[in-house]
Amino acid sequence: MAGSRHVLLRWGLPRDPRAGEHVLGFLLTAVVTVVVTRGILELTGFPQIGGASLHIAHVLWGGLLMALALLLALCFAGPVVRPTIAFVGGVGFGLFIDEVGKFLTKDNDYFFRPAPMIMYLTCVGLLLLADALVGRRPADASERLAAAADHAVAGLAGGLSPQRRVAAEALLREGRGARGAEEVEALLAVVPEDHSELPDPLEVATRALRELLVGVVRASWSLAVAGALLVLVVGGGVVIVVTADSDAPAWSGWFVVASTAVVLACALRAWMLVAGRHQGRAVEWLRRAFTVELLVTVVALYRIDPWPATAVMAVALLGLGVALAERARLAQTGEDIDRAGGPRVPTAQE
């Protein structure tokens, strides 16, 4: 019944099945843009573009790119354009937020010490907001069907690539039972095949990372890799705190100590589960350890020293990727995927 459906569906706002990927790509592009921008400026001595009387700040280019991304979203239908929107918007947002220090200080201080922490907190907040919008309730069959229809509608104009058709058919299968499924299936059947498609600017990097992680989790030492990355992350945080300047705020050090204690507790629990051969539950606790590191510890590390904090963040993201890839592998193979105490991975003797 219409009254029992979620309010967003009644408002005509079905969620995109790839929304999480798009948001993550947008934010990672923004973070990389900030790191690259600051690195280039530092290597070139912070040049001033515009001559003696003008200063063309890169926040202006960021605003233009965000406007371009919005223009693409308003002008084109279908799912093909969304990765490009995420990429262009991410570059623009990175250039924009990189100059946040100038807008928080009376003297337009680009080198405002808390600025990197504010940037990182903003990205984390946006990620959590996106998760609240699209990740907190199971997908409705009608949303999957709407996504399949989205592919079909775009394909009516220019056809569907084989990869896009496979994605649409998978969404159609997940949307079986929803009203209109037969009509969407018939629509997909008449859409012609076309191999020409707007390239996904994030797909190359994503594919390379996916292949790397799949190569890792196929091996029996995937948990060891995740554990080693966690040791690097924790050790890096400790080094940053120990070598911090005297003007670093005391609260940041205490935040690192407290969150690191939580991370180590999660790691200890994971180690105990590995010893009991509950690999799936161990992976889940490692995922929690990396999540706490990224949401809490790295925030404080950015307040202490931004460049080493960026290195810690990169390693933590890689470790989280390994944990998530291993969890996906276990789910596909049916090995010990019950987080609350499911079946154990059998031993060789068993």
Tab-separated table of C-alpha atoms in Angstrom:
chain	number	residue	atom	x	y	z
A	1	MET	CA	0.000	0.000	0.000
A	2	ALA	CA	1.176	3.526	-0.729
A	3	GLY	CA	0.774	4.608	2.911
A	4	SER	CA	3.207	1.943	4.140
A	5	ARG	CA	5.996	2.952	1.762
A	6	HIS	CA	8.934	5.037	2.919
A	7	VAL	CA	8.370	8.770	2.737
A	8	LEU	CA	11.249	9.254	0.256
A	9	LEU	CA	9.633	6.785	-2.136
A	10	ARG	CA	6.308	8.577	-1.812
A	11	TRP	CA	8.117	11.820	-2.639
A	12	GLY	CA	9.574	10.248	-5.784
A	13	LEU	CA	13.127	9.889	-4.423
A	14	PRO	CA	14.308	6.292	-4.972
A	15	ARG	CA	17.935	5.707	-4.013
A	16	ASP	CA	20.594	5.047	-6.630
A	17	PRO	CA	22.117	1.582	-5.990
A	18	ARG	CA	25.553	3.077	-6.701
A	19	ALA	CA	25.014	6.159	-4.536
A	20	GLY	CA	27.603	5.016	-2.000
A	21	GLU	CA	30.207	4.540	-4.737
A	22	HIS	CA	29.479	7.954	-6.228
A	23	VAL	CA	29.712	9.744	-2.874
A	24	LEU	CA	32.886	7.897	-1.923
A	25	GLY	CA	34.415	8.695	-5.307
A	26	PHE	CA	33.419	12.344	-4.906
A	27	LEU	CA	35.009	12.616	-1.446
A	28	LEU	CA	38.166	10.653	-2.287
A	29	THR	CA	38.643	12.837	-5.360
A	30	ALA	CA	38.261	15.897	-3.134
A	31	VAL	CA	40.832	14.606	-0.623
A	32	VAL	CA	43.330	13.736	-3.368
A	33	THR	CA	42.765	17.182	-4.918
A	34	VAL	CA	43.570	18.889	-1.607
A	35	VAL	CA	46.726	16.802	-1.108
A	36	VAL	CA	47.932	17.365	-4.683
A	37	THR	CA	47.117	21.083	-4.576
A	38	ARG	CA	48.969	21.658	-1.324
A	39	GLY	CA	51.880	19.552	-2.512
A	40	ILE	CA	52.220	21.494	-5.770
A	41	LEU	CA	51.941	24.843	-3.991
A	42	GLU	CA	54.581	23.853	-1.482
A	43	LEU	CA	56.969	22.641	-4.192
A	44	THR	CA	56.492	25.788	-6.294
A	45	GLY	CA	56.772	28.270	-3.437
A	46	PHE	CA	53.074	29.227	-3.359
A	47	PRO	CA	52.961	31.357	-6.537
A	48	GLN	CA	50.349	34.096	-6.888
A	49	ILE	CA	48.347	33.882	-10.113
A	50	GLY	CA	47.092	37.217	-11.396
A	51	GLY	CA	50.092	39.511	-11.247
A	52	ALA	CA	50.786	42.325	-8.795
A	53	SER	CA	47.235	43.622	-8.420
A	54	LEU	CA	45.132	40.437	-8.611
A	55	HIS	CA	45.122	37.057	-6.906
A	56	ILE	CA	43.068	34.401	-8.684
A	57	ALA	CA	42.522	31.988	-5.793
A	58	HIS	CA	41.903	28.339	-6.658
A	59	VAL	CA	38.652	28.458	-4.680
A	60	LEU	CA	37.249	30.225	-7.778
A	61	TRP	CA	38.205	27.309	-10.032
A	62	GLY	CA	36.671	24.982	-7.463
A	63	GLY	CA	33.387	26.871	-7.580
A	64	LEU	CA	33.362	26.768	-11.376
A	65	LEU	CA	33.971	23.007	-11.427
A	66	MET	CA	31.226	22.392	-8.850
A	67	ALA	CA	28.886	24.503	-11.005
A	68	LEU	CA	29.906	22.440	-14.046
A	69	ALA	CA	29.123	19.221	-12.147
A	70	LEU	CA	25.702	20.604	-11.205
A	71	LEU	CA	25.131	21.609	-14.816
A	72	LEU	CA	25.916	18.055	-15.979
A	73	ALA	CA	23.468	16.666	-13.406
A	74	LEU	CA	20.730	19.035	-14.576
A	75	CYS	CA	21.279	18.535	-18.301
A	76	PHE	CA	21.685	14.776	-18.739
A	77	ALA	CA	19.478	11.824	-17.751
A	78	GLY	CA	20.579	8.325	-16.848
A	79	PRO	CA	23.310	6.724	-14.752
A	80	VAL	CA	26.222	7.038	-17.218
A	81	VAL	CA	26.974	10.672	-16.390
A	82	ARG	CA	27.010	10.288	-12.597
A	83	PRO	CA	30.620	9.056	-12.197
A	84	THR	CA	31.774	12.057	-14.229
A	85	ILE	CA	29.668	14.326	-12.028
A	86	ALA	CA	31.269	12.791	-8.931
A	87	PHE	CA	34.765	13.277	-10.351
A	88	VAL	CA	34.331	16.853	-11.604
A	89	GLY	CA	32.446	17.842	-8.462
A	90	GLY	CA	35.080	16.186	-6.264
A	91	VAL	CA	37.912	18.130	-7.901
A	92	GLY	CA	35.908	21.331	-7.540
A	93	PHE	CA	35.034	20.658	-3.911
A	94	GLY	CA	38.673	19.861	-3.128
A	95	LEU	CA	39.858	23.153	-4.635
A	96	PHE	CA	37.080	24.968	-2.783
A	97	ILE	CA	37.557	23.534	0.689
A	98	ASP	CA	41.358	23.717	0.477
A	99	GLU	CA	41.059	27.453	1.114
A	100	VAL	CA	38.749	27.145	4.114
A	101	GLY	CA	41.397	28.748	6.349
A	102	LYS	CA	41.061	32.013	4.449
A	103	PHE	CA	37.354	32.224	5.239
A	104	LEU	CA	37.670	31.421	8.952
A	105	THR	CA	40.379	33.926	9.852
A	106	LYS	CA	40.394	37.737	9.861
A	107	ASP	CA	43.752	37.873	8.080
A	108	ASN	CA	42.775	35.342	5.347
A	109	ASP	CA	45.309	32.818	6.663
A	110	TYR	CA	45.648	29.916	4.205
A	111	PHE	CA	47.999	28.213	6.691
A	112	PHE	CA	45.472	28.221	9.555
A	113	ARG	CA	46.581	25.215	11.622
A	114	PRO	CA	43.127	23.640	12.214
A	115	ALA	CA	42.199	23.932	8.500
A	116	PRO	CA	43.251	20.375	7.481
A	117	MET	CA	41.302	18.930	10.393
A	118	ILE	CA	38.240	20.978	9.403
A	119	MET	CA	38.529	19.729	5.803
A	120	TYR	CA	38.763	16.124	6.935
A	121	LEU	CA	35.866	16.500	9.390
A	122	THR	CA	33.741	18.004	6.613
A	123	CYS	CA	34.420	15.017	4.353
A	124	VAL	CA	33.662	12.568	7.178
A	125	GLY	CA	30.450	14.438	7.970
A	126	LEU	CA	29.329	14.306	4.339
A	127	LEU	CA	30.105	10.583	4.187
A	128	LEU	CA	28.053	9.942	7.327
A	129	LEU	CA	25.211	12.064	5.966
A	130	ALA	CA	25.217	10.083	2.721
A	131	ASP	CA	25.177	6.851	4.727
A	132	ALA	CA	22.187	8.124	6.705
A	133	LEU	CA	20.381	8.969	3.469
A	134	VAL	CA	21.048	5.824	1.448
A	135	GLY	CA	22.633	3.153	3.640
A	136	ARG	CA	20.492	2.738	6.737
A	137	ARG	CA	17.558	0.744	5.373
A	138	PRO	CA	17.349	-2.242	3.037
A	139	ALA	CA	16.817	-1.553	-0.637
A	140	ASP	CA	13.202	-1.694	-1.737
A	141	ALA	CA	12.422	-3.814	-4.792
A	142	SER	CA	10.832	-0.780	-6.417
A	143	GLU	CA	14.113	1.141	-6.037
A	144	ARG	CA	16.026	-1.596	-7.825
A	145	LEU	CA	13.392	-1.634	-10.548
A	146	ALA	CA	13.566	2.155	-10.852
A	147	ALA	CA	17.344	1.899	-11.309
A	148	ALA	CA	16.890	-0.715	-14.043
A	149	ALA	CA	14.374	1.570	-15.734
A	150	ASP	CA	16.887	4.419	-15.446
A	151	HIS	CA	19.357	2.378	-17.506
A	152	ALA	CA	16.660	1.489	-20.020
A	153	VAL	CA	15.440	5.074	-20.448
A	154	ALA	CA	18.993	6.296	-21.109
A	155	GLY	CA	19.513	3.408	-23.527
A	156	LEU	CA	16.507	4.358	-25.619
A	157	ALA	CA	18.444	7.332	-26.979
A	158	GLY	CA	21.836	5.748	-27.611
A	159	GLY	CA	21.669	2.047	-26.796
A	160	LEU	CA	23.225	0.096	-23.954
A	161	SER	CA	26.778	-1.163	-23.718
A	162	PRO	CA	27.102	-4.858	-22.785
A	163	GLN	CA	28.393	-3.903	-19.323
A	164	ARG	CA	25.507	-1.507	-18.758
A	165	ARG	CA	22.965	-4.101	-19.922
A	166	VAL	CA	24.343	-6.680	-17.473
A	167	ALA	CA	23.968	-4.142	-14.649
A	168	ALA	CA	20.421	-3.293	-15.716
A	169	GLU	CA	19.382	-6.944	-15.928
A	170	ALA	CA	20.834	-7.616	-12.468
A	171	LEU	CA	18.803	-4.714	-11.065
A	172	LEU	CA	15.726	-6.013	-12.856
A	173	ARG	CA	16.132	-9.411	-11.184
A	174	GLU	CA	16.388	-7.707	-7.785
A	175	GLY	CA	13.267	-5.684	-8.583
A	176	ARG	CA	11.076	-8.667	-9.411
A	177	GLY	CA	7.754	-8.409	-7.619
A	178	ALA	CA	7.581	-4.647	-7.824
A	179	ARG	CA	4.828	-3.111	-9.914
A	180	GLY	CA	5.981	-2.490	-13.492
A	181	ALA	CA	8.683	-5.189	-13.623
A	182	GLU	CA	7.274	-6.760	-16.790
A	183	GLU	CA	7.097	-3.396	-18.526
A	184	VAL	CA	10.715	-2.565	-17.634
A	185	GLU	CA	11.813	-5.987	-18.881
A	186	ALA	CA	10.032	-5.377	-22.177
A	187	LEU	CA	11.628	-1.936	-22.438
A	188	LEU	CA	15.107	-3.347	-21.878
A	189	ALA	CA	14.479	-5.983	-24.533
A	190	VAL	CA	13.940	-3.370	-27.257
A	191	VAL	CA	16.934	-1.190	-26.334
A	192	PRO	CA	19.652	-1.719	-28.970
A	193	GLU	CA	23.245	-2.614	-28.158
A	194	ASP	CA	25.861	0.113	-28.437
A	195	HIS	CA	29.499	-0.109	-27.417
A	196	SER	CA	30.127	3.641	-27.289
A	197	GLU	CA	29.809	5.094	-23.788
A	198	LEU	CA	31.124	8.052	-21.811
A	199	PRO	CA	34.235	6.789	-19.971
A	200	ASP	CA	34.117	6.573	-16.195
A	201	PRO	CA	37.055	8.697	-14.924
A	202	LEU	CA	37.116	6.825	-11.616
A	203	GLU	CA	36.756	3.338	-13.066
A	204	VAL	CA	40.431	2.900	-13.976
A	205	ALA	CA	41.668	3.593	-10.446
A	206	THR	CA	38.809	1.608	-8.923
A	207	ARG	CA	39.506	-1.395	-11.154
A	208	ALA	CA	43.224	-1.347	-10.325
A	209	LEU	CA	42.497	-1.154	-6.583
A	210	ARG	CA	39.861	-3.875	-6.836
A	211	GLU	CA	42.259	-6.192	-8.629
A	212	LEU	CA	44.915	-5.499	-6.007
A	213	LEU	CA	42.551	-6.241	-3.137
A	214	VAL	CA	41.090	-9.335	-4.814
A	215	GLY	CA	44.633	-10.612	-5.301
A	216	VAL	CA	45.275	-10.109	-1.606
A	217	VAL	CA	42.104	-11.694	-0.269
A	218	ARG	CA	42.448	-14.780	-2.439
A	219	ALA	CA	45.501	-15.676	-0.414
A	220	SER	CA	45.342	-17.260	3.032
A	221	TRP	CA	47.269	-14.330	4.487
A	222	SER	CA	44.632	-11.641	3.861
A	223	LEU	CA	43.977	-11.202	7.578
A	224	ALA	CA	47.712	-10.940	8.165
A	225	VAL	CA	47.889	-8.133	5.581
A	226	ALA	CA	45.027	-6.271	7.254
A	227	GLY	CA	46.659	-6.789	10.645
A	228	ALA	CA	50.013	-5.520	9.394
A	229	LEU	CA	48.346	-2.405	7.949
A	230	LEU	CA	46.627	-1.827	11.283
A	231	VAL	CA	49.986	-2.053	13.074
A	232	LEU	CA	51.388	0.551	10.662
A	233	VAL	CA	48.414	2.816	11.269
A	234	VAL	CA	48.604	2.591	15.055
A	235	GLY	CA	52.393	2.943	15.059
A	236	GLY	CA	52.190	5.951	12.741
A	237	GLY	CA	49.712	7.653	15.063
A	238	VAL	CA	51.947	7.063	18.081
A	239	VAL	CA	54.972	8.478	16.256
A	240	ILE	CA	53.032	11.599	15.252
A	241	VAL	CA	51.950	12.214	18.851
A	242	VAL	CA	55.417	11.603	20.307
A	243	THR	CA	57.127	13.908	17.792
A	244	ALA	CA	54.397	16.593	17.888
A	245	ASP	CA	55.312	20.254	18.262
A	246	SER	CA	54.815	21.805	21.658
A	247	ASP	CA	52.082	24.083	20.272
A	248	ALA	CA	49.845	21.151	19.327
A	249	PRO	CA	46.687	21.229	21.493
A	250	ALA	CA	46.674	18.765	24.368
A	251	TRP	CA	43.207	17.462	23.518
A	252	SER	CA	44.431	16.104	20.173
A	253	GLY	CA	47.004	13.878	21.878
A	254	TRP	CA	44.427	12.576	24.352
A	255	PHE	CA	41.992	11.913	21.498
A	256	VAL	CA	44.643	9.814	19.754
A	257	VAL	CA	45.403	7.894	22.966
A	258	ALA	CA	41.724	7.174	23.702
A	259	SER	CA	40.793	6.175	20.149
A	260	THR	CA	43.943	4.074	19.790
A	261	ALA	CA	42.904	2.167	22.912
A	262	VAL	CA	39.566	1.402	21.255
A	263	VAL	CA	41.336	0.364	18.026
A	264	LEU	CA	43.639	-1.969	19.958
A	265	ALA	CA	40.653	-3.470	21.808
A	266	CYS	CA	38.975	-4.203	18.451
A	267	ALA	CA	42.230	-5.688	17.153
A	268	LEU	CA	42.573	-7.888	20.246
A	269	ARG	CA	39.024	-9.149	19.804
A	270	ALA	CA	39.793	-9.903	16.136
A	271	TRP	CA	42.946	-11.823	17.130
A	272	MET	CA	40.946	-13.915	19.643
A	273	LEU	CA	38.390	-14.749	16.948
A	274	VAL	CA	41.138	-15.714	14.500
A	275	ALA	CA	42.565	-18.018	17.158
A	276	GLY	CA	39.093	-19.585	17.449
A	277	ARG	CA	38.904	-19.828	13.662
A	278	HIS	CA	35.957	-17.437	13.384
A	279	GLN	CA	37.430	-15.628	10.397
A	280	GLY	CA	34.306	-13.762	9.297
A	281	ARG	CA	33.725	-12.232	12.725
A	282	ALA	CA	37.418	-11.389	12.997
A	283	VAL	CA	37.208	-9.466	9.724
A	284	GLU	CA	34.241	-7.525	11.072
A	285	TRP	CA	36.212	-6.453	14.151
A	286	LEU	CA	39.140	-5.399	11.971
A	287	ARG	CA	36.719	-3.337	9.911
A	288	ARG	CA	35.557	-1.636	13.093
A	289	ALA	CA	39.149	-0.945	14.113
A	290	PHE	CA	39.922	0.791	10.810
A	291	THR	CA	36.614	2.687	10.964
A	292	VAL	CA	37.407	4.085	14.431
A	293	GLU	CA	40.865	5.028	13.185
A	294	LEU	CA	39.439	6.944	10.223
A	295	LEU	CA	36.533	8.606	12.053
A	296	VAL	CA	38.299	9.579	15.273
A	297	THR	CA	42.067	9.079	15.382
A	298	VAL	CA	42.876	10.618	12.011
A	299	VAL	CA	40.781	13.699	12.868
A	300	ALA	CA	43.030	14.415	15.863
A	301	LEU	CA	46.177	13.555	13.886
A	302	TYR	CA	45.234	16.161	11.285
A	303	ARG	CA	45.186	18.761	14.052
A	304	ILE	CA	48.716	17.745	15.092
A	305	ASP	CA	50.513	17.355	11.749
A	306	PRO	CA	48.558	17.185	8.440
A	307	TRP	CA	51.106	15.507	6.136
A	308	PRO	CA	51.887	12.452	8.326
A	309	ALA	CA	48.158	12.247	9.121
A	310	THR	CA	47.470	11.968	5.388
A	311	ALA	CA	49.849	9.008	5.173
A	312	VAL	CA	48.105	7.329	8.117
A	313	MET	CA	44.727	7.967	6.479
A	314	ALA	CA	45.890	6.395	3.192
A	315	VAL	CA	47.152	3.249	4.944
A	316	ALA	CA	43.949	3.026	7.017
A	317	LEU	CA	41.821	3.302	3.868
A	318	LEU	CA	43.844	0.526	2.248
A	319	GLY	CA	43.417	-1.644	5.339
A	320	LEU	CA	39.682	-0.992	5.394
A	321	GLY	CA	39.551	-1.944	1.713
A	322	VAL	CA	41.316	-5.245	2.433
A	323	ALA	CA	38.889	-5.990	5.285
A	324	LEU	CA	35.836	-5.186	3.160
A	325	ALA	CA	37.147	-7.222	0.235
A	326	GLU	CA	37.749	-10.206	2.512
A	327	ARG	CA	34.262	-9.845	3.979
A	328	ALA	CA	32.811	-9.834	0.449
A	329	ARG	CA	34.825	-12.963	-0.422
A	330	LEU	CA	33.581	-14.767	2.678
A	331	ALA	CA	29.994	-13.775	1.858
A	332	GLN	CA	30.344	-15.172	-1.669
A	333	THR	CA	31.896	-18.435	-0.525
A	334	GLY	CA	29.662	-18.841	2.536
A	335	GLU	CA	32.603	-19.111	4.940
A	336	ASP	CA	31.892	-17.894	8.474
A	337	ILE	CA	29.893	-14.825	7.491
A	338	ASP	CA	27.632	-14.676	10.560
A	339	ARG	CA	28.900	-11.683	12.553
A	340	ALA	CA	26.955	-12.717	15.633
A	341	GLY	CA	28.365	-16.201	15.839
A	342	GLY	CA	27.792	-18.112	12.643
A	343	PRO	CA	29.450	-21.289	11.437
A	344	ARG	CA	33.202	-21.633	11.905
A	345	VAL	CA	35.729	-22.217	9.161
A	346	PRO	CA	36.475	-25.931	9.457
A	347	THR	CA	39.952	-26.991	10.474
A	348	ALA	CA	42.058	-29.402	8.432
A	349	GLN	CA	41.452	-32.134	11.024
A	350	GLU	CA	37.699	-31.676	10.711
